[in-house]
Coordinates of N, CA and C in Angstrom, one line a residue:
X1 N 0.9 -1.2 0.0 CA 0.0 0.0 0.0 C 0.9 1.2 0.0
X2 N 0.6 2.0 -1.2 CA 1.4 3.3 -1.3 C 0.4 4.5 -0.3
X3 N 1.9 5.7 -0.1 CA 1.2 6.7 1.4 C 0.2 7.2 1.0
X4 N -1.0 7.5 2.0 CA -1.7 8.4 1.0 C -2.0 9.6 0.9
X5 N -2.8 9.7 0.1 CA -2.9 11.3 -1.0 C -4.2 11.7 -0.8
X6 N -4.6 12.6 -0.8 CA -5.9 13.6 -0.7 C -6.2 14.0 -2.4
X7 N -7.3 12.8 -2.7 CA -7.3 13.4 -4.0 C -8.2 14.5 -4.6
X8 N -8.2 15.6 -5.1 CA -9.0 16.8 -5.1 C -10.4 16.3 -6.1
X9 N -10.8 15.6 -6.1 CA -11.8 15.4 -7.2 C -12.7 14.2 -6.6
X10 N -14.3 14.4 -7.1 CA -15.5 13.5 -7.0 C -15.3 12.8 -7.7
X11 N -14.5 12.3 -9.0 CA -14.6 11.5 -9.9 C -14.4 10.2 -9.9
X12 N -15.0 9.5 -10.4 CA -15.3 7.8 -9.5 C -14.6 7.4 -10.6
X13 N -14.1 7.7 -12.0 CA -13.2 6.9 -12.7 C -11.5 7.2 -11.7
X14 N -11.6 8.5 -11.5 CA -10.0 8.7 -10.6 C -9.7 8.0 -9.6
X15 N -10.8 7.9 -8.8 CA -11.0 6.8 -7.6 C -10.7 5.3 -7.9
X16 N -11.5 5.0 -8.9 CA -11.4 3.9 -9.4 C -9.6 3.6 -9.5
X17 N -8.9 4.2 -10.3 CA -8.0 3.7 -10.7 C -6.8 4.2 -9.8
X18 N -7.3 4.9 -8.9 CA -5.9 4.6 -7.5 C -6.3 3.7 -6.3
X19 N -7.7 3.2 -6.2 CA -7.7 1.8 -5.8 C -7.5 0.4 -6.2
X20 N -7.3 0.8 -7.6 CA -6.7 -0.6 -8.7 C -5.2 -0.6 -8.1
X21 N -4.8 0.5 -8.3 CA -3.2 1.1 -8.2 C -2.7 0.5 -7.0
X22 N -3.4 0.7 -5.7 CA -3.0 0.8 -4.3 C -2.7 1.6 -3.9
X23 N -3.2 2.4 -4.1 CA -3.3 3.6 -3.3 C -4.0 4.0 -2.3
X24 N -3.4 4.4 -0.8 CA -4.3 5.1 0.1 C -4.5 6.2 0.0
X25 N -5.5 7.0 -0.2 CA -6.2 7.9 -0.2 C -7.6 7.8 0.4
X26 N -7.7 9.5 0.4 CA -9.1 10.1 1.2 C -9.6 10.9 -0.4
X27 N -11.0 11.6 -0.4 CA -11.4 11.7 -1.8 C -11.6 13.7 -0.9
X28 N -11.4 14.7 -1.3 CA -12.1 15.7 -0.8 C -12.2 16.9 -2.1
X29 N -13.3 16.4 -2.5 CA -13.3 17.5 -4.2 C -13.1 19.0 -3.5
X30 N -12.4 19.9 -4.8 CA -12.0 21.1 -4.6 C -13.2 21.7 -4.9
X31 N -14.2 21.7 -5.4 CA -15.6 22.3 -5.6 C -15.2 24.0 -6.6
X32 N -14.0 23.7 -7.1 CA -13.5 24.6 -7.9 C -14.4 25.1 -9.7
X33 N -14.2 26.4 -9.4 CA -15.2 26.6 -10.7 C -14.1 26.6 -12.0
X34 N -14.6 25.8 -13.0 CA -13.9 25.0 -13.9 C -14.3 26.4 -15.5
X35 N -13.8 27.5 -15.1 CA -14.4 28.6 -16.5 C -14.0 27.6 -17.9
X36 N -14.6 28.3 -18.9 CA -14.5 27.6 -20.2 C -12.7 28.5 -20.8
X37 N -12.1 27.6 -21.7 CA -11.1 28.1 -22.0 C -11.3 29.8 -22.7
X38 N -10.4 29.9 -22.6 CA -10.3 31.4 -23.7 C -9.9 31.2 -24.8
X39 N -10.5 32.0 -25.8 CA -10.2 31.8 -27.0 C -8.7 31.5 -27.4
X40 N -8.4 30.4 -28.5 CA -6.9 29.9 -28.3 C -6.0 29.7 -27.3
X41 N -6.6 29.3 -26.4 CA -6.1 28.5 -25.1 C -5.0 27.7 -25.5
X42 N -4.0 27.9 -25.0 CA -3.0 25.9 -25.5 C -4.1 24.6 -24.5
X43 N -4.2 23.9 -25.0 CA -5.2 22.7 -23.9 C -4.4 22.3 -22.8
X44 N -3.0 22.0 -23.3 CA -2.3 21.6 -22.2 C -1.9 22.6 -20.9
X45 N -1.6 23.6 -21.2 CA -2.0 24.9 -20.2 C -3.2 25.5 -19.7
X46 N -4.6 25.0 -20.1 CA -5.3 24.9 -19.7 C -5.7 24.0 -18.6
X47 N -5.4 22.8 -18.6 CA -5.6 21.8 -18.2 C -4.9 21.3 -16.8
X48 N -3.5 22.4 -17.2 CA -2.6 21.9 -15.6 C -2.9 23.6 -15.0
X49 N -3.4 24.5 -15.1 CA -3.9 25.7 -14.8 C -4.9 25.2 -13.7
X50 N -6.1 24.2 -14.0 CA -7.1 23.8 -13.4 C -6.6 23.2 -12.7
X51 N -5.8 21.8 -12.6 CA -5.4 21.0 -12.0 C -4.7 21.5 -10.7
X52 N -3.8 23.0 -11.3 CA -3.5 24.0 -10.0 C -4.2 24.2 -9.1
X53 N -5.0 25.0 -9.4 CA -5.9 25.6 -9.1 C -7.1 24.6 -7.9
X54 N -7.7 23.4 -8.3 CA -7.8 22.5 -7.9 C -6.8 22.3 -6.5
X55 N -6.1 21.7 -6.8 CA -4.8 21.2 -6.1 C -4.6 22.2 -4.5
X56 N -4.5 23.8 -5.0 CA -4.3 24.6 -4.2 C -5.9 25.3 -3.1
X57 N -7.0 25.0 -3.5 CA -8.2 25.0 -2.8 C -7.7 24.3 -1.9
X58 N -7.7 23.1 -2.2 CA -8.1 21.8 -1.3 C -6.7 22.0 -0.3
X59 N -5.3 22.6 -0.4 CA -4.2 22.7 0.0 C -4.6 23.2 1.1
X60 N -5.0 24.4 0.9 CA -5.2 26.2 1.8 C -6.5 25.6 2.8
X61 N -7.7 24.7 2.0 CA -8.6 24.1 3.2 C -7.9 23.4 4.1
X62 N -7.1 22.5 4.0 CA -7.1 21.3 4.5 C -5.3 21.6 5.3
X63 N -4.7 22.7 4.8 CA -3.7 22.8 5.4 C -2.7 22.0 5.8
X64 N -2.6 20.6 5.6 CA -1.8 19.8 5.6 C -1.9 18.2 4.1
X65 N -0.7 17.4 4.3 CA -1.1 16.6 3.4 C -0.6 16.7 2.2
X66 N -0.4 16.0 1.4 CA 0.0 15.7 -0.2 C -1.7 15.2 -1.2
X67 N -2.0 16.4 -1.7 CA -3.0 16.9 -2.2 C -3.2 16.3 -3.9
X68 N -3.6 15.6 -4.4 CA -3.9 15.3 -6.0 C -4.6 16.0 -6.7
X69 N -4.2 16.3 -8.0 CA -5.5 17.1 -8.8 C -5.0 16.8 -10.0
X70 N -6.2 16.3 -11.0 CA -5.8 16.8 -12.0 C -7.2 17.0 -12.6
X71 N -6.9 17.8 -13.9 CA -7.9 18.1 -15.1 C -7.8 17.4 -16.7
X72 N -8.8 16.9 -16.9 CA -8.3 16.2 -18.5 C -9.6 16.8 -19.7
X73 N -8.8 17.3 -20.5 CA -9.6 18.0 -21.4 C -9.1 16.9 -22.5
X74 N -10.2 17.2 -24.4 CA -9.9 16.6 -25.5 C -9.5 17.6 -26.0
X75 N -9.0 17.5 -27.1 CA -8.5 18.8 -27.8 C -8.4 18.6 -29.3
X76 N -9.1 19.3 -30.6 CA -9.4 18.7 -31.9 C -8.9 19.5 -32.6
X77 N -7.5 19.6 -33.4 CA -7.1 20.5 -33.7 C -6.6 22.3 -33.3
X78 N -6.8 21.5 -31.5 CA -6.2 23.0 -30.5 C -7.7 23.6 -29.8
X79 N -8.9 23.0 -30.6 CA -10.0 23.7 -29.7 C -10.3 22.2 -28.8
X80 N -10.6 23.1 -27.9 CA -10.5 22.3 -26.1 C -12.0 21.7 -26.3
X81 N -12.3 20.7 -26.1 CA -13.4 19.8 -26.1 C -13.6 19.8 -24.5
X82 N -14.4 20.4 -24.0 CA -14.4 20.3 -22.6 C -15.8 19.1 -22.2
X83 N -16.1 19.5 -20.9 CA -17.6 18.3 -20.8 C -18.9 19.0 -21.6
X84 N -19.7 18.5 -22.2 CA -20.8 18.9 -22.9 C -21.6 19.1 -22.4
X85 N -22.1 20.9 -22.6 CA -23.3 20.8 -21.8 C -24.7 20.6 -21.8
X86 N -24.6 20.3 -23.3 CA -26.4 19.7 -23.2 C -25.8 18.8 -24.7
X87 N -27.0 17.7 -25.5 CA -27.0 16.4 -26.3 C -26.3 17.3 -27.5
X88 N -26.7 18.5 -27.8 CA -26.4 19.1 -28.9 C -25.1 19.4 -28.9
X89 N -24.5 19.5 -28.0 CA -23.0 20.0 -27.6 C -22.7 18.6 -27.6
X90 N -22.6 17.8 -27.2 CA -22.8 16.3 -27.1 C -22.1 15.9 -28.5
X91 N -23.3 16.1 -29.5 CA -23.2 16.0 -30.7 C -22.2 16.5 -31.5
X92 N -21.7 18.0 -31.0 CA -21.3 18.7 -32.1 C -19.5 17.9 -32.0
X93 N -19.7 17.5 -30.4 CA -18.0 17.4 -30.1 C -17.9 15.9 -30.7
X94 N -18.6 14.8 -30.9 CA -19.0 13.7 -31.5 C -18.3 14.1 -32.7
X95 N -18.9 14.8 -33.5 CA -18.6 15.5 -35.1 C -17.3 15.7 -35.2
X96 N -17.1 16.5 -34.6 CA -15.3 16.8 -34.8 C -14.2 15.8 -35.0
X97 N -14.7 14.6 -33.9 CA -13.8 13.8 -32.9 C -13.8 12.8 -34.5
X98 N -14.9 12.2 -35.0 CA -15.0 11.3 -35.9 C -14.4 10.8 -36.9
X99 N -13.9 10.0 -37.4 CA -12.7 9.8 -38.2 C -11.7 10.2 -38.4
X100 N -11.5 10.7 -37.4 CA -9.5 10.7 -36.9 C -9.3 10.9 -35.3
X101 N -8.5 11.2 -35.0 CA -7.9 11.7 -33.8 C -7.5 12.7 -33.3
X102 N -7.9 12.1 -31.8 CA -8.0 13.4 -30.7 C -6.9 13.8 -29.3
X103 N -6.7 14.7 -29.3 CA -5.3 14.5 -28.1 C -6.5 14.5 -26.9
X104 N -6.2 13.7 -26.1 CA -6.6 14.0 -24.3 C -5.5 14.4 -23.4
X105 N -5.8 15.1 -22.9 CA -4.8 15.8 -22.4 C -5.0 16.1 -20.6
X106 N -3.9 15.8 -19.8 CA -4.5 16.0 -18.5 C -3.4 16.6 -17.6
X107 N -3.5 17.5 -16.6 CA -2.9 18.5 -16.2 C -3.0 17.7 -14.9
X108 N -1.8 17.2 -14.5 CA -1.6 17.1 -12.7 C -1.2 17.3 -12.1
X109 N -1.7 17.7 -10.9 CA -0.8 18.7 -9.5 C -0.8 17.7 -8.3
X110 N 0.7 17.6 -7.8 CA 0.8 17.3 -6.5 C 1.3 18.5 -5.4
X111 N 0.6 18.8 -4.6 CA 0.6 20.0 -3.8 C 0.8 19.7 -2.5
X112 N 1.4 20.0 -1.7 CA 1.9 19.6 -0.2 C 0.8 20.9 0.5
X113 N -0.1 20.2 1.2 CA -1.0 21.6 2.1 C -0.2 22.3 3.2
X114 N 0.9 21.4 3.9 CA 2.0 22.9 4.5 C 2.6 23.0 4.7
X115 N 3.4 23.3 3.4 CA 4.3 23.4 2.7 C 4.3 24.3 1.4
X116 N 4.9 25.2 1.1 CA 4.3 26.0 -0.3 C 5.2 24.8 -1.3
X117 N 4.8 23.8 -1.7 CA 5.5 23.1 -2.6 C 4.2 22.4 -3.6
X118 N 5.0 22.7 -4.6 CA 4.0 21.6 -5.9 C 4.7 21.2 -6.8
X119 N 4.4 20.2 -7.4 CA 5.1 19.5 -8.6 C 3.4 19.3 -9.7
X120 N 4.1 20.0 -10.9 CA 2.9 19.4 -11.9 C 3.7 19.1 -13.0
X121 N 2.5 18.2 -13.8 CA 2.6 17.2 -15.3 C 1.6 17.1 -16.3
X122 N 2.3 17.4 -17.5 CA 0.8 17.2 -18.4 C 1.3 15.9 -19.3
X123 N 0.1 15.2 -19.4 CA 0.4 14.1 -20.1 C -0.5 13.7 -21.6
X124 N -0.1 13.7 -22.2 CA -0.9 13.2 -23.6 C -0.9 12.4 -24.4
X125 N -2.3 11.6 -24.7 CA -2.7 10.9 -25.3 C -3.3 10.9 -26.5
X126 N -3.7 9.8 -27.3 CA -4.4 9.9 -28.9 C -5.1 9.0 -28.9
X127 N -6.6 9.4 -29.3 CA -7.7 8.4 -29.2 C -7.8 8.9 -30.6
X128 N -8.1 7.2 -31.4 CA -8.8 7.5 -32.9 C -10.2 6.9 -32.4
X129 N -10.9 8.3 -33.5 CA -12.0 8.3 -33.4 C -12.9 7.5 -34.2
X130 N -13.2 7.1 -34.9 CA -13.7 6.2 -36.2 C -15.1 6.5 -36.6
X131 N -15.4 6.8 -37.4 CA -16.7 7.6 -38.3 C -17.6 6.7 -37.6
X132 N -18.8 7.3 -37.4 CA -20.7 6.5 -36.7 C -21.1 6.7 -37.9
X133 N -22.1 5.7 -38.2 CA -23.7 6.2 -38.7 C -24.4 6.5 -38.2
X134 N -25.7 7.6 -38.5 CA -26.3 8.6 -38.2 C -27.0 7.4 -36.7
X135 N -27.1 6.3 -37.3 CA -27.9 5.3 -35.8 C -27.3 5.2 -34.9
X136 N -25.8 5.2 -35.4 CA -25.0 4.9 -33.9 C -24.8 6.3 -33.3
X137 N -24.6 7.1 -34.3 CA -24.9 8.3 -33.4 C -25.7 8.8 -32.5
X138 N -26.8 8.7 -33.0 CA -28.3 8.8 -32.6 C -28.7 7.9 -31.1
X139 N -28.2 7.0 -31.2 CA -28.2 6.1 -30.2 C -27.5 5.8 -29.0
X140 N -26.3 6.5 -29.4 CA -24.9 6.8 -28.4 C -25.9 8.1 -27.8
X141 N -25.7 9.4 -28.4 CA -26.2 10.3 -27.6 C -27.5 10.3 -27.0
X142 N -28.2 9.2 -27.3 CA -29.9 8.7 -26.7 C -29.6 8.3 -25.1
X143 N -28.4 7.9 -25.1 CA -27.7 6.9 -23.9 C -27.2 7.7 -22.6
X144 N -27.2 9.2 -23.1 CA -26.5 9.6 -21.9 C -25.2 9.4 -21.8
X145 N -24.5 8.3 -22.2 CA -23.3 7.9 -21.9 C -22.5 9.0 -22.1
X146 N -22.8 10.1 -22.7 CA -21.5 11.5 -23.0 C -21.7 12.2 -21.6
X147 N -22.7 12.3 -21.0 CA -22.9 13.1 -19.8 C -21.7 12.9 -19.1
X148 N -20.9 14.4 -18.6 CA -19.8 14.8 -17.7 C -18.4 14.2 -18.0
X149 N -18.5 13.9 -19.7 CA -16.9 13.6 -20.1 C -16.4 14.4 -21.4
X150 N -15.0 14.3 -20.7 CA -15.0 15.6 -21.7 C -14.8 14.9 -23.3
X151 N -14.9 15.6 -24.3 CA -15.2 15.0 -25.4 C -16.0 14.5 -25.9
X152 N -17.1 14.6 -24.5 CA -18.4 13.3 -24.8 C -18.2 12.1 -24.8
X153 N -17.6 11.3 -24.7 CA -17.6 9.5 -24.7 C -16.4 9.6 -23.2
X154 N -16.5 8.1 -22.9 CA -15.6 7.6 -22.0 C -15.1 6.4 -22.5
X155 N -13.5 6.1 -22.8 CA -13.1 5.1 -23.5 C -13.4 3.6 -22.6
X156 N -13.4 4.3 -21.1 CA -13.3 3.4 -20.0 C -14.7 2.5 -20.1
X157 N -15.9 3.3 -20.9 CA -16.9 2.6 -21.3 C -16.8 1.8 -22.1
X158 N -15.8 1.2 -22.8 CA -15.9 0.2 -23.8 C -16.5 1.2 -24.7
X159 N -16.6 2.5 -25.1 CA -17.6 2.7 -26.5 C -16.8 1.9 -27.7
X160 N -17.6 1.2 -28.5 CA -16.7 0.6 -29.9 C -16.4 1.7 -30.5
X161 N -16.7 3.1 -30.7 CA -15.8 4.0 -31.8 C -15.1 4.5 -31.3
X162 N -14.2 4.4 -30.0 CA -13.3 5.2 -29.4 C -11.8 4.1 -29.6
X163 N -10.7 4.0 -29.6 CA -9.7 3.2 -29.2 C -8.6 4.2 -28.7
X164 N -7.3 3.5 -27.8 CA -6.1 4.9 -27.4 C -5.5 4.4 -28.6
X165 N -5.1 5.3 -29.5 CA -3.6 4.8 -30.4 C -2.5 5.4 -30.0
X166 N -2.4 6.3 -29.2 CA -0.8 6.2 -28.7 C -0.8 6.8 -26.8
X167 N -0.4 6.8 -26.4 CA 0.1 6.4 -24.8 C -1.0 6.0 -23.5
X168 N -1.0 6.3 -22.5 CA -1.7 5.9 -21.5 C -3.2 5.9 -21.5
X169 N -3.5 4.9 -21.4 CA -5.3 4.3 -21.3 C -5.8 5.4 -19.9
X170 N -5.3 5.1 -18.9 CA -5.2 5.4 -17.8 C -5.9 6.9 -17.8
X171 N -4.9 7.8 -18.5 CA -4.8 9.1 -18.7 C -6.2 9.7 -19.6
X172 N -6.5 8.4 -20.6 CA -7.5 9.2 -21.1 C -8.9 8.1 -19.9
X173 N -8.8 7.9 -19.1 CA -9.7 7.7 -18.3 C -9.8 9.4 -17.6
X174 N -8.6 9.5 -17.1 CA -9.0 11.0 -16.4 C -7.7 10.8 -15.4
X175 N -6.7 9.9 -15.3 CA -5.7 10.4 -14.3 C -4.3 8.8 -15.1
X176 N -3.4 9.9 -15.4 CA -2.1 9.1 -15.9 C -1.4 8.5 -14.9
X177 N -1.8 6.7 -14.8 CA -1.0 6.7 -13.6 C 0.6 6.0 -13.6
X178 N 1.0 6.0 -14.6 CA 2.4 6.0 -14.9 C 2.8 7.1 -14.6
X179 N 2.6 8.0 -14.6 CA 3.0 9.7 -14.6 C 3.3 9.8 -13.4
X180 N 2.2 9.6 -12.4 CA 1.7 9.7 -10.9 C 2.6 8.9 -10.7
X181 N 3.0 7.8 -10.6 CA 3.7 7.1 -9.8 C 5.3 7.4 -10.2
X182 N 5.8 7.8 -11.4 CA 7.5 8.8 -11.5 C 7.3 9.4 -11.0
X183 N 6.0 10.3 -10.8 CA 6.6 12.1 -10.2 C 6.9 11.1 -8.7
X184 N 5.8 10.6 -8.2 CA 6.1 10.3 -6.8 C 7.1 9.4 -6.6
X185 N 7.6 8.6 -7.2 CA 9.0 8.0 -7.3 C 10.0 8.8 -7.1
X186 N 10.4 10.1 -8.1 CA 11.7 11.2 -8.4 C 11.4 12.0 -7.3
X187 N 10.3 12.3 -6.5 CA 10.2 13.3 -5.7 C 9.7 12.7 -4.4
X188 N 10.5 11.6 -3.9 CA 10.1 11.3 -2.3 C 9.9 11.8 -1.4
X189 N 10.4 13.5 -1.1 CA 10.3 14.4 -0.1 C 8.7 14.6 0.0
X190 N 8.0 14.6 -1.1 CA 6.4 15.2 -1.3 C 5.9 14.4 -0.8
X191 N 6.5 13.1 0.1 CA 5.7 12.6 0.7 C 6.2 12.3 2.4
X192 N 7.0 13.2 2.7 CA 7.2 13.5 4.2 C 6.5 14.3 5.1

């Protein structure tokens, strides 16, 4: 059992995969307001901006501790695919994503609550996307299954039109944990 960590997020896929991991942790979301990017955002500076930001609520609350955060955006030729907020939005990010590939991208912060110390990482991935017909489209977004991910789909759902074609599965779930476990490897003090 690795030490544990205060991870700043509700998210039951990030949970999920630092109890696969062995990880001890406590869950205490940052309840941080997540604005939409600015026009020509970089994604990946977007993404560990949040994960900051994230990271440093839950720090300043909790005052003590080695604090997790991170943020995972899609990104389709540089415009940031965030979570959709209604079927139409749903759809439109469907459209983009469809016969090719998409970077996922995720921004993570390890933050010491007291201590002014942080270490962050962005890590990125490529999901090919593979063309629907109008049924599977229609059907996918019938399902809800896009609700609160960004890009709309979750690979972790098994969708058939999503696959990773190049680096961590993990990551396009919503937390890289090859990443997570070098930073915390190279930087043992972050956990004294």
């Amino acid at each position: 059992m690795k030490r544990g960590l205060i991870l700043a997020s509700a998210s039951p896929r990030r949970r999920q995969l630092l109890d696969e991991a062995g990880y001890a942790f406590e869950v205490d979301p940052s309840d941080v307001e997540e604005p939409g990017p600015a026009a020509g955002a970089d994604p990946g500076a977007y993404a560990a901006d949040l994960a900051w930001r994230k990271a440093r609520a839950v720090a300043a609350r909790r005052g003590a501790g080695l604090i997790l955060a991170a943020d995972t955006v899609c990104a389709v030729g540089g415009e940031i695919l965030n979570k959709p907020v209604d079927r139409d939005d749903a759809e439109r990010m469907i459209r983009l994503q469809e016969g090719g590939d998409a970077d996922v991208i995720t921004g993570l912060c390890l933050h010491r609550g007291d201590r002014p110390e942080w270490l962050g990482a962005i890590e990125v991935s490529v999901v090919r996307f593979r063309a629907l017909s109008d049924a599977e489209r229609a059907a996918y977004l019938d399902s809800g299954r896009w609700e609160g991910k960004s890009g709309a789909y979750g690979v972790q759902d098994r969708d058939p039109f999503v696959s990773v074609a190049r680096g961590s599965f993990s990551n396009v779930v919503g937390l890289p944990m090859e990443r997570l476990a070098a930073l915390l490897a190279a930087h043992p003090a972050l956990l004294d």
